[in-house]
XYZ file of C-alpha atoms in Angstrom:
722
model
C -6.262 -11.746 15.163
C -9.968 -11.150 15.446
C -12.861 -12.088 17.665
C -16.346 -10.837 18.303
C -17.924 -9.895 21.603
C -17.180 -12.140 24.541
C -20.857 -12.882 24.944
C -21.504 -13.853 21.342
C -18.442 -15.089 19.494
C -18.919 -15.627 15.793
C -17.736 -18.799 14.076
C -14.715 -16.988 12.706
C -11.599 -18.499 11.143
C -10.025 -15.254 9.978
C -6.603 -13.748 10.504
C -6.031 -10.142 9.436
C -2.671 -8.575 8.689
C -2.026 -4.846 8.451
C -0.606 -3.299 5.296
C -0.230 0.461 4.834
C -3.787 1.820 5.094
C -5.235 -1.610 4.420
C -6.660 -4.477 6.436
C -6.324 -7.642 4.430
C -7.733 -11.087 5.085
C -5.086 -13.786 4.956
C -5.938 -17.176 3.507
C -4.211 -19.971 5.362
C -4.046 -23.745 5.367
C -3.894 -26.457 7.991
C -0.604 -27.842 9.196
C -2.187 -30.317 11.621
C -2.635 -33.705 9.978
C -5.049 -35.081 12.544
C -7.571 -33.419 14.820
C -8.268 -29.684 14.773
C -6.769 -27.727 11.929
C -7.081 -24.240 13.420
C -8.101 -22.436 16.608
C -11.798 -22.098 17.327
C -13.271 -18.596 17.403
C -12.596 -16.903 20.725
C -12.257 -13.671 22.673
C -10.194 -12.665 25.688
C -7.148 -14.459 24.275
C -3.676 -12.970 23.896
C -1.308 -13.014 20.921
C 2.348 -12.119 20.411
C 4.537 -12.484 17.352
C 8.040 -12.368 15.973
C 8.989 -12.047 12.317
C 7.999 -15.624 11.491
C 5.094 -16.667 13.704
C 2.085 -15.544 15.723
C 1.407 -17.284 19.050
C -2.126 -17.380 20.449
C -2.792 -18.361 24.069
C -6.064 -18.996 25.907
C -9.398 -17.373 25.164
C -13.100 -17.841 25.792
C -16.125 -18.895 23.737
C -19.419 -19.622 25.548
C -20.796 -21.353 22.457
C -18.247 -24.174 22.731
C -19.506 -25.739 25.980
C -22.243 -28.372 25.854
C -24.130 -27.994 29.129
C -25.874 -31.026 30.646
C -27.885 -31.403 33.832
C -25.732 -31.263 36.986
C -22.725 -30.287 34.873
C -20.650 -28.087 37.168
C -17.666 -27.999 34.844
C -19.339 -26.704 31.686
C -18.046 -23.174 32.194
C -14.426 -24.267 32.231
C -14.935 -25.862 28.844
C -15.695 -22.398 27.463
C -12.002 -21.654 27.976
C -9.202 -22.748 25.665
C -6.286 -24.307 27.547
C -3.962 -24.277 24.558
C -1.185 -22.461 22.712
C -1.373 -22.161 18.920
C 1.222 -21.063 16.395
C 0.540 -19.418 13.040
C 3.473 -19.641 10.620
C 3.483 -16.320 8.767
C 5.569 -17.587 5.855
C 3.769 -20.885 5.294
C 0.368 -19.482 6.325
C -0.233 -22.566 8.482
C -1.718 -23.144 11.937
C -0.305 -25.745 14.308
C -1.124 -26.641 17.911
C 1.972 -26.163 20.080
C 0.496 -27.196 23.448
C -2.939 -28.482 24.361
C -4.806 -30.923 26.613
C -1.786 -33.186 27.078
C 0.344 -30.376 28.522
C 0.342 -28.669 31.898
C -0.982 -25.156 31.299
C -2.436 -22.439 33.552
C -6.105 -22.671 34.542
C -6.570 -18.913 34.151
C -7.062 -18.493 30.406
C -8.931 -15.232 29.826
C -7.638 -11.640 29.880
C -4.077 -12.673 30.700
C -1.132 -10.446 29.893
C 1.511 -11.866 27.548
C 4.739 -10.709 25.919
C 7.531 -12.311 23.898
C 11.143 -11.651 24.921
C 13.503 -13.158 22.381
C 12.398 -16.762 22.156
C 10.727 -16.761 25.582
C 6.985 -16.295 25.925
C 5.844 -14.849 29.287
C 2.249 -15.191 30.549
C 1.062 -13.323 33.631
C -2.244 -13.047 35.492
C -5.639 -13.843 33.996
C -8.885 -15.368 35.176
C -10.795 -18.591 34.908
C -14.582 -18.938 34.587
C -16.731 -17.504 36.085
C -14.665 -14.373 35.556
C -13.078 -13.052 38.739
C -13.696 -16.138 40.880
C -10.234 -17.544 40.214
C -7.548 -14.995 39.322
C -3.800 -15.351 38.983
C -0.662 -13.464 39.934
C 1.623 -16.237 38.719
C 4.292 -15.865 36.029
C 4.648 -18.621 33.432
C 7.302 -18.972 30.748
C 7.803 -21.228 27.758
C 9.979 -21.419 24.671
C 7.569 -22.634 21.984
C 10.291 -23.418 19.441
C 12.261 -25.681 21.784
C 11.692 -29.157 23.152
C 10.275 -30.337 25.422
C 7.112 -28.303 24.938
C 6.227 -27.056 28.400
C 5.013 -23.974 30.201
C 6.530 -23.639 33.656
C 5.722 -21.388 36.584
C 8.516 -19.065 37.697
C 9.314 -19.222 41.407
C 9.227 -15.601 42.538
C 9.638 -13.759 45.828
C 9.149 -10.296 47.260
C 6.045 -8.094 47.361
C 3.772 -9.874 44.886
C 1.038 -8.022 42.972
C -2.549 -9.070 43.743
C -4.159 -11.863 41.742
C -6.038 -10.083 38.946
C -6.977 -10.151 35.293
C -7.079 -7.519 32.556
C -3.736 -6.040 33.633
C -1.099 -4.868 31.129
C 2.602 -5.738 31.183
C 5.724 -4.361 29.544
C 9.457 -5.124 29.717
C 11.948 -2.326 30.457
C 15.553 -2.311 31.646
C 15.616 -5.819 33.105
C 12.185 -5.563 34.757
C 8.707 -6.798 33.925
C 6.191 -4.081 34.808
C 2.511 -4.863 35.462
C -0.030 -2.064 35.741
C -3.660 -2.168 36.829
C -6.181 -4.978 36.639
C -9.184 -6.227 38.575
C -10.358 -9.213 40.562
C -13.914 -8.567 39.354
C -15.053 -5.791 41.710
C -12.174 -3.477 42.604
C -9.926 -1.901 39.975
C -6.367 -0.657 40.456
C -3.710 1.253 38.577
C -0.887 0.223 40.898
C 2.506 -0.578 39.425
C 4.516 -3.663 40.351
C 7.730 -4.753 38.748
C 9.592 -8.059 38.639
C 13.379 -8.100 38.484
C 14.024 -10.721 35.808
C 17.461 -11.649 37.155
C 16.599 -11.998 40.857
C 12.944 -13.003 40.266
C 11.891 -10.531 42.936
C 8.664 -8.512 42.891
C 8.354 -5.029 44.345
C 5.579 -2.444 44.441
C 6.907 0.491 42.431
C 3.865 2.744 42.921
C 0.599 2.429 44.866
C -2.051 4.792 43.518
C -3.857 7.021 46.045
C -6.554 9.067 44.361
C -7.658 10.383 47.751
C -4.446 12.381 48.255
C -2.872 12.600 44.765
C -3.968 13.112 41.215
C -3.266 9.475 40.386
C -5.112 7.727 37.548
C -8.221 5.749 38.500
C -8.130 1.948 38.560
C -8.897 0.103 35.345
C -8.627 -3.122 33.399
C -8.317 -4.129 29.725
C -6.175 -1.070 29.016
C -3.046 -1.156 26.863
C 0.495 0.138 27.345
C 2.965 2.085 25.221
C 6.508 2.874 26.310
C 9.465 5.016 25.343
C 12.849 5.337 27.053
C 11.475 7.324 29.986
C 7.699 6.920 30.229
C 4.923 4.345 30.267
C 1.658 5.482 28.688
C -1.701 3.973 29.714
C -3.951 3.774 26.661
C -7.636 3.653 27.565
C -9.150 0.901 29.690
C -12.144 0.960 31.985
C -14.272 -0.696 34.627
C -17.453 -2.739 34.397
C -19.518 0.407 33.771
C -17.065 2.980 32.397
C -14.340 3.592 29.832
C -11.491 6.088 29.983
C -10.542 8.836 27.568
C -7.659 8.656 25.112
C -7.439 12.441 24.783
C -5.449 12.829 28.000
C -3.175 9.858 28.638
C -2.009 8.809 32.143
C 1.780 8.758 31.960
C 4.137 7.102 34.432
C 7.632 8.604 34.572
C 9.893 5.647 35.298
C 12.901 7.430 36.810
C 10.964 10.041 38.803
C 8.354 7.469 39.916
C 5.481 9.913 39.420
C 2.281 10.073 37.380
C 1.222 12.891 35.075
C -1.282 13.350 32.266
C -0.171 13.820 28.656
C -2.496 15.915 26.503
C -2.780 14.725 22.909
C -3.593 16.689 19.761
C -6.680 16.001 17.640
C -6.543 14.887 14.029
C -6.544 18.195 12.089
C -8.513 16.581 9.270
C -11.474 15.752 11.528
C -14.086 17.864 13.289
C -13.576 18.188 17.024
C -12.879 16.370 19.249
C -10.755 14.571 16.612
C -9.481 11.878 18.986
C -10.577 8.288 19.618
C -13.630 7.943 21.815
C -13.141 6.480 25.287
C -12.752 2.704 25.125
C -11.577 -0.488 26.771
C -10.892 -4.002 25.465
C -9.153 -2.580 22.369
C -5.803 -3.591 20.892
C -2.652 -1.506 20.701
C 0.759 -2.073 19.106
C 3.778 0.198 18.855
C 6.702 0.513 16.466
C 9.515 2.926 15.659
C 9.672 5.249 12.659
C 11.935 8.099 11.563
C 9.404 10.435 13.183
C 9.522 8.635 16.528
C 7.561 5.860 18.211
C 4.005 5.390 16.958
C 1.130 3.345 18.337
C -1.888 1.936 16.525
C -5.158 1.463 18.419
C -7.856 -0.734 16.875
C -11.418 -1.520 17.931
C -12.670 -1.559 21.501
C -15.866 -1.010 23.499
C -17.206 1.747 25.747
C -20.075 -0.154 27.390
C -22.556 0.709 24.664
C -20.739 0.861 21.316
C -18.430 -1.621 19.633
C -15.727 0.038 17.514
C -14.149 -0.940 14.205
C -11.966 2.133 13.712
C -8.160 2.284 13.639
C -6.194 5.228 15.038
C -2.503 6.141 15.047
C -0.687 8.277 17.642
C 2.860 9.579 17.340
C 4.409 9.722 20.821
C 6.754 12.540 19.788
C 4.212 14.898 18.233
C 1.282 13.501 20.309
C -0.830 13.886 17.154
C -3.745 11.504 16.649
C -4.625 10.391 13.133
C -7.695 8.427 12.108
C -6.692 5.849 9.497
C -9.562 6.783 7.217
C -8.661 4.258 4.529
C -8.503 1.506 7.135
C -11.362 -0.096 8.972
C -11.726 -3.457 10.671
C -13.971 -5.950 8.835
C -16.434 -5.632 11.720
C -16.329 -4.028 15.174
C -14.077 -5.895 17.607
C -13.361 -5.918 21.313
C -11.697 -8.383 23.671
C -9.437 -9.137 20.692
C -5.664 -8.702 20.490
C -2.990 -7.547 18.034
C 0.761 -7.951 17.628
C 3.383 -6.265 15.499
C 6.404 -7.778 13.767
C 9.584 -5.830 13.099
C 9.295 -6.602 9.400
C 5.905 -4.915 9.227
C 6.252 -1.843 11.353
C 9.786 -0.661 11.899
C 13.293 -0.386 10.488
C 14.663 -3.900 10.073
C 17.775 -3.528 7.971
C 17.299 0.204 7.513
C 17.059 0.191 3.708
C 14.047 2.493 3.481
C 15.349 4.936 6.068
C 18.832 4.768 4.598
C 17.611 5.636 1.110
C 15.701 8.645 2.391
C 18.678 9.906 4.393
C 21.090 9.280 1.515
C 18.788 11.171 -0.835
C 18.575 14.149 1.527
C 22.330 14.170 2.120
C 23.216 14.389 -1.573
C 20.440 16.830 -2.414
C 21.907 19.117 0.251
C 25.214 18.903 -1.627
C 23.456 20.145 -4.759
C 23.240 16.768 -6.479
C 20.302 15.512 -8.492
C 19.054 12.278 -6.905
C 16.815 9.718 -8.602
C 15.259 6.860 -6.612
C 14.296 3.792 -8.626
C 11.211 2.176 -7.023
C 11.067 -1.497 -6.093
C 9.626 -3.224 -9.151
C 8.031 -6.060 -7.175
C 6.007 -3.576 -5.128
C 4.797 -1.855 -8.299
C 3.662 -5.134 -9.870
C 2.184 -6.742 -6.766
C 0.123 -3.644 -6.034
C -1.734 -4.391 -9.268
C -3.450 -7.420 -7.769
C -0.914 -10.188 -8.409
C -0.871 -12.735 -5.587
C 1.967 -15.239 -5.324
C -0.300 -17.636 -3.448
C -2.559 -17.851 -6.512
C 0.247 -18.618 -8.978
C 1.315 -22.046 -10.160
C 5.017 -22.909 -10.161
C 5.282 -22.122 -13.887
C 3.374 -18.867 -13.459
C 5.615 -17.856 -10.559
C 8.706 -18.547 -12.687
C 7.385 -16.454 -15.574
C 6.393 -13.686 -13.187
C 9.911 -13.600 -11.744
C 11.396 -13.528 -15.232
C 9.115 -10.703 -16.366
C 9.760 -8.862 -13.110
C 13.481 -8.787 -13.944
C 12.775 -7.609 -17.489
C 10.562 -4.851 -16.125
C 13.165 -3.921 -13.516
C 15.851 -3.623 -16.186
C 13.643 -1.383 -18.313
C 12.666 0.852 -15.385
C 16.301 1.151 -14.316
C 17.382 1.923 -17.882
C 14.925 4.822 -17.946
C 16.537 6.315 -14.848
C 20.047 5.553 -16.103
C 19.315 7.486 -19.320
C 18.070 10.426 -17.267
C 21.257 10.288 -15.243
C 23.469 10.309 -18.326
C 21.706 13.377 -19.719
C 21.709 15.238 -16.397
C 23.962 18.315 -16.385
C 24.407 18.205 -12.585
C 26.178 15.646 -10.440
C 23.707 12.795 -10.311
C 23.128 9.870 -7.927
C 20.735 7.045 -8.824
C 19.556 4.877 -5.909
C 18.004 1.516 -6.787
C 15.785 0.031 -4.093
C 16.629 -3.434 -5.373
C 19.006 -4.863 -7.934
C 18.572 -7.529 -10.585
C 20.693 -10.094 -8.737
C 18.331 -10.026 -5.745
C 16.027 -12.323 -7.691
C 18.664 -15.072 -7.724
C 18.364 -15.374 -3.938
C 14.773 -16.569 -4.122
C 14.790 -19.088 -6.974
C 16.651 -22.353 -7.298
C 20.059 -22.387 -8.947
C 18.673 -24.436 -11.846
C 15.834 -21.986 -12.510
C 18.150 -19.007 -12.256
C 20.616 -20.454 -14.754
C 17.741 -21.335 -17.105
C 16.486 -17.758 -16.826
C 19.944 -16.382 -17.630
C 20.333 -18.640 -20.652
C 16.858 -17.937 -22.056
C 17.371 -14.183 -21.887
C 21.088 -14.210 -22.825
C 21.927 -12.533 -19.527
C 25.192 -13.106 -17.697
C 26.086 -12.426 -14.036
C 28.997 -10.119 -14.843
C 26.738 -7.740 -16.756
C 23.854 -7.968 -14.283
C 25.941 -7.765 -11.135
C 29.297 -6.104 -11.840
C 28.780 -3.780 -14.802
C 25.235 -2.619 -14.175
C 25.725 -1.048 -10.741
C 28.698 1.012 -9.558
C 28.293 0.201 -5.870
C 26.323 -2.367 -3.860
C 25.320 -1.690 -0.254
C 23.775 -4.438 1.848
C 22.055 -3.210 5.014
C 22.169 -6.205 7.356
C 18.843 -7.133 8.931
C 18.318 -6.190 12.568
C 17.831 -9.918 13.168
C 21.502 -10.418 12.411
C 23.794 -8.654 14.843
C 21.311 -6.407 16.671
C 20.917 -8.840 19.562
C 19.648 -6.122 21.879
C 16.356 -6.218 19.996
C 16.036 -9.976 20.518
C 17.396 -10.525 24.005
C 16.812 -10.084 27.690
C 19.290 -8.002 29.617
C 22.161 -10.476 29.652
C 21.128 -13.231 27.283
C 21.190 -13.153 23.508
C 18.141 -15.128 22.437
C 17.296 -16.704 19.132
C 13.961 -17.779 17.728
C 12.620 -19.228 14.541
C 11.668 -15.740 13.430
C 15.172 -14.455 13.933
C 16.688 -17.510 12.261
C 14.440 -17.133 9.227
C 15.256 -13.436 8.963
C 18.960 -14.250 9.161
C 18.664 -16.876 6.453
C 16.837 -14.548 4.070
C 19.271 -11.762 4.849
C 22.249 -13.988 4.093
C 20.745 -15.117 0.784
C 20.185 -11.516 -0.258
C 23.784 -10.621 0.539
C 25.205 -13.757 -1.076
C 23.535 -12.839 -4.374
C 25.972 -9.929 -4.680
C 29.171 -11.719 -3.687
C 31.745 -10.899 -6.321
C 30.727 -7.335 -7.099
C 33.937 -5.278 -7.149
C 32.463 -2.626 -4.827
C 30.257 -4.487 -2.397
C 29.935 -3.168 1.157
C 28.052 -4.741 4.042
C 26.684 -2.324 6.649
C 26.274 -4.426 9.782
C 24.665 -3.792 13.168
C 27.843 -3.154 15.139
C 26.556 0.320 16.050
C 23.169 1.802 16.870
C 20.730 2.486 14.056
C 21.635 6.172 13.676
C 25.320 5.369 13.254
C 24.463 2.481 10.957
C 22.808 4.907 8.545
C 25.729 7.319 8.902
C 28.179 4.534 8.051
C 26.160 3.760 4.948
C 26.264 7.398 3.800
C 29.980 7.624 4.553
C 30.592 4.456 2.553
C 28.936 5.965 -0.524
C 30.873 9.207 -0.068
C 34.170 7.330 0.139
C 33.485 5.551 -3.141
C 32.693 8.892 -4.804
C 35.717 10.652 -3.313
C 33.612 13.100 -1.279
C 35.205 14.346 1.931
C 32.625 14.402 4.739
C 35.048 15.602 7.401
C 33.961 14.421 10.826
C 30.255 14.711 10.074
C 29.676 10.971 9.964
C 32.421 9.859 12.346
C 33.477 6.686 10.594
C 36.730 4.858 11.329
C 36.428 2.022 8.825
C 39.538 1.277 6.784
C 40.952 -1.459 4.612
C 43.067 -4.082 6.355
C 45.232 -6.683 4.639
C 46.573 -10.051 5.817
C 49.085 -12.562 4.508
C 47.671 -16.101 4.163
C 50.080 -19.045 4.100
C 48.180 -21.546 1.967
C 44.857 -22.027 0.230
C 42.518 -24.468 2.015
C 40.210 -26.800 0.106
C 37.095 -25.214 -1.376
C 34.774 -27.200 0.907
C 35.969 -25.196 3.923
C 34.760 -21.918 2.417
C 31.245 -20.538 2.732
C 29.493 -19.633 -0.533
C 32.008 -17.822 -2.731
C 32.574 -16.377 -6.183
C 35.873 -16.687 -8.060
C 37.005 -14.146 -10.653
C 39.831 -13.846 -13.125
C 41.582 -10.523 -12.484
C 44.278 -8.938 -14.649
C 46.046 -5.668 -13.736
C 48.175 -3.552 -16.096
C 50.086 -0.530 -14.808
C 50.172 2.326 -17.318
C 52.662 5.053 -18.049
C 51.862 8.026 -15.821
C 52.364 11.784 -15.941
C 54.664 11.904 -12.928
C 56.501 9.748 -10.404
C 53.822 10.212 -7.729
C 50.886 9.348 -9.997
C 49.828 5.737 -10.548
C 47.565 4.612 -13.367
C 46.322 1.097 -13.964
C 43.768 -0.982 -15.844
C 41.803 -3.813 -14.330
C 40.044 -6.593 -16.210
C 37.777 -8.668 -14.001
C 35.237 -11.356 -14.790
C 34.185 -14.964 -14.966
C 32.983 -17.433 -17.584
C 34.238 -15.252 -20.431
C 32.412 -12.086 -19.338
C 34.453 -9.152 -18.056
C 34.250 -5.638 -16.669
C 36.968 -3.037 -17.175
C 38.116 -0.233 -14.855
C 40.666 2.542 -15.334
C 42.115 3.966 -12.103
C 44.266 7.049 -11.600
C 45.726 7.457 -8.129
C 47.397 10.690 -7.118
C 48.254 12.457 -3.835
C 45.706 14.773 -2.272
C 46.554 18.343 -1.323
C 46.904 17.344 2.328
C 49.000 14.265 1.701
C 46.108 11.823 1.383
C 45.648 9.806 -1.786
C 42.667 10.156 -4.053
C 41.574 7.706 -6.726
C 39.460 8.351 -9.800
C 37.869 5.220 -11.227
C 36.224 5.060 -14.634
C 34.334 2.121 -16.081
C 35.470 1.294 -19.620
C 34.096 -0.491 -22.629
C 36.067 -3.401 -24.052
C 37.223 -1.210 -26.954
C 38.442 1.550 -24.623
C 40.290 -1.044 -22.585
C 42.128 -2.385 -25.644
C 43.041 1.130 -26.742
C 44.463 2.023 -23.323
C 46.560 -1.153 -23.198
C 48.934 0.553 -25.622
C 49.997 2.756 -22.671
C 51.332 -0.170 -20.622
C 54.358 0.573 -18.464
C 57.135 -1.875 -19.355
C 58.652 -1.404 -15.898
C 55.846 -3.525 -14.444
C 54.772 -7.112 -14.879
C 51.155 -7.780 -15.713
C 49.525 -9.060 -12.528
C 47.322 -12.168 -12.817
C 45.158 -13.108 -9.852
C 42.237 -15.246 -8.880
C 40.028 -13.177 -6.608
C 37.766 -15.115 -4.249
C 34.912 -13.170 -2.618
C 32.919 -14.468 0.357
C 31.015 -13.499 3.495
C 31.822 -14.665 7.029
C 29.555 -13.427 9.829
C 28.414 -10.458 7.735
C 32.004 -9.438 7.012
C 32.861 -9.214 3.312
C 36.286 -10.580 2.359
C 38.282 -10.537 -0.868
C 41.187 -12.951 -1.188
C 43.732 -12.472 -3.979
C 45.592 -15.586 -5.101
C 48.512 -14.503 -7.305
C 49.105 -16.572 -10.447
C 51.892 -16.948 -12.970
C 53.372 -15.424 -15.040
C 54.797 -12.810 -12.702
C 57.809 -11.924 -10.620
C 59.105 -14.771 -8.383
C 58.226 -12.639 -5.350
C 54.548 -13.218 -6.192
C 54.757 -17.008 -6.414
C 52.289 -18.614 -3.975
C 51.286 -15.224 -2.585
C 47.797 -15.030 -1.022
C 46.464 -11.787 0.454
C 43.179 -11.327 2.322
C 41.447 -7.934 2.482
C 38.406 -6.484 4.223
C 37.091 -3.140 5.464
C 36.479 -2.697 9.183
C 36.732 -0.218 12.042
C 37.933 -2.937 14.443
C 41.479 -3.430 15.639
C 43.512 -5.661 17.939
C 41.800 -8.727 19.372
C 38.397 -7.615 18.078
C 39.787 -7.573 14.559
C 41.264 -11.057 14.986
C 37.868 -12.386 16.078
C 36.188 -11.549 12.767
C 38.820 -13.218 10.578
C 37.916 -16.539 8.927
C 38.910 -19.382 11.224
C 39.496 -21.787 8.318
C 42.364 -19.664 6.952
C 45.950 -19.885 8.188
C 46.717 -16.190 8.574
C 50.419 -15.430 9.008
C 50.297 -11.734 9.898
C 48.670 -8.400 9.191
C 50.382 -6.490 6.380
C 48.172 -3.391 6.189
C 50.203 -0.498 4.794
C 53.325 -2.629 4.358
C 55.037 -1.610 1.089
C 56.284 -5.165 0.447
C 52.664 -6.209 -0.183
C 51.615 -3.285 -2.349
C 50.508 -4.488 -5.780
C 52.394 -1.579 -7.339
C 55.651 -2.775 -5.778
C 54.917 -6.460 -6.344
C 54.540 -5.825 -10.073
C 57.919 -4.064 -10.496
C 60.270 -5.959 -12.824
C 63.442 -4.675 -11.194
C 64.661 -5.912 -7.847
C 63.534 -3.575 -5.121
C 67.092 -2.891 -4.047
C 67.969 -1.640 -7.550
C 64.942 0.469 -8.450
C 63.910 4.034 -7.752
C 60.267 3.214 -8.465
C 59.677 1.376 -5.177
C 56.831 3.148 -3.349
C 57.400 3.430 0.408
C 54.426 5.652 1.192
C 51.030 3.956 0.944
C 47.683 5.608 1.580
C 44.962 2.974 1.728
C 45.255 1.722 -1.820
C 42.258 -0.038 -3.269
C 43.674 -2.749 -5.452
């Protein structure tokens, strides 16, 4: 969000969002039906955001007050006692709280953060600046009713009333550093225990006896697991360097200075000039935490440059392709997880998967995201009519199919083992159009879901969004919080996953572990499907579990599901320990065909080789049917419950009487015991777990002879995938 100088604020109604190496103006519309449709231009305000909304609090504009003779209150009308919300998806402004609400009087140079769904405001000043300062803590939950901002009753050693301080949350504490009351500047550190609401002075700076950093205001903060970094800042007549960064070591409770490295592509000094009143955001990447510093002021010069610093390498980089529309200071910036860090982990996961298989000697192709390719050519969804948007989506799918086909042809001609990774799949589009439009699109292009979903891709991996299951990123220490941003992310994530329900090899990689192990689980999942032994490199414990279900509930109790006709034929095999079978699976007259050979591994573990067949190959192989087995007919129902993918097999006639009314539920998980029970669908009447029980093996269920009279009964099962 932008503003001009505090002494001369332009009549600006612009919001800027950051894309890679680009600052783009966002066109928005009014949500407010009556009264003001957007915030007035301002400086000294604060903004925070989640994945769905930006919240703007306070600010100052001297041009807004109409001064009359003997008007002692004109200055206060330069301040904005209000909280605004900008909906990122709808591109709409709305006033959350204003004149009719009780809000702080100190409205300039506050400090503000968003923890989960709770907005925290601390400090700040009224007008004239420095006359009335605050050390009060206010909280509000802008997405809940009633709309109110309340003061937190605190105790302990309170920090002084100041403005221009910076705050950060770490390990159950709210840290505040520095600030001024208008004359004296500090760099003292106070922290508030969120649970006990108790303040304490963590560090009092003494430059006379230690090499502590000088006092400052309008600085910014970055943080990693062990350190707090003070980025710039200044006093009324000075600004501090960003070449050597004051660094507070949280555990040791000491200060040091961290030397940074200049941008190697620039002449010396190659680092940002000293500045205050700039903005700074941070986010995580594969290369470590990075911060982005934009704009600022050194007492003489206003800046419009944008710099990036990696906290691991300590390397500065000037974003030479990026520049603010005009120099800014006393502005603010915020960063959403969707824009600047791993959300589900798809991008990181693809890179790691690519590296893993290349190290095995495989050839890896990565199919780019078609939407990104097309949208980078200047197409803007906001400029399209409904009909144009429909045609664009249709042509996007056609283009995606053609691009994928190019890579698929390369894969077929490759003489090495080859892995093709698609950033997106065709069915993703169905999640973002209405059912009617999707079905019309399928009919017009003679597409069918079985071909697009089941036959086109060998394996589907859904990396669950961090908004769904990674509560640590959206909560305080002991409270899992939700917000509109999180809810929206969850909804979109669920739609994306639901588009692939029914694929025969669909795996959901949830957030039950940390991000590193999440990526490892994804790689292990791919390796398992390809029959590659990773040893203990990826440390996965996921396995298939199977449950007996007593009866089928009504369809209305299920979440979104897909039903398939499934037919299994066991084939004559080369030996008694080798199993071979055919599977026909599909819906609405469209089918996919798989041939599976299952044989024991050298070390007693089973290995399966699966081959996708054409319809002709399937018919030819049916001549090898084993007359000792019934053909198995099933209805397979696929659905998601709390990010857990389930397949339920409902056995149908004709078949052996032992299969009559049989319903088996399967899923893959690393959980066991009570934790496993907790993830099972509550609307199903589950009788017992039958994992590994030979009585519920499809091979045994299909035998024509009674089990007591046959030598074919298989007692030893090794995680069959049926």
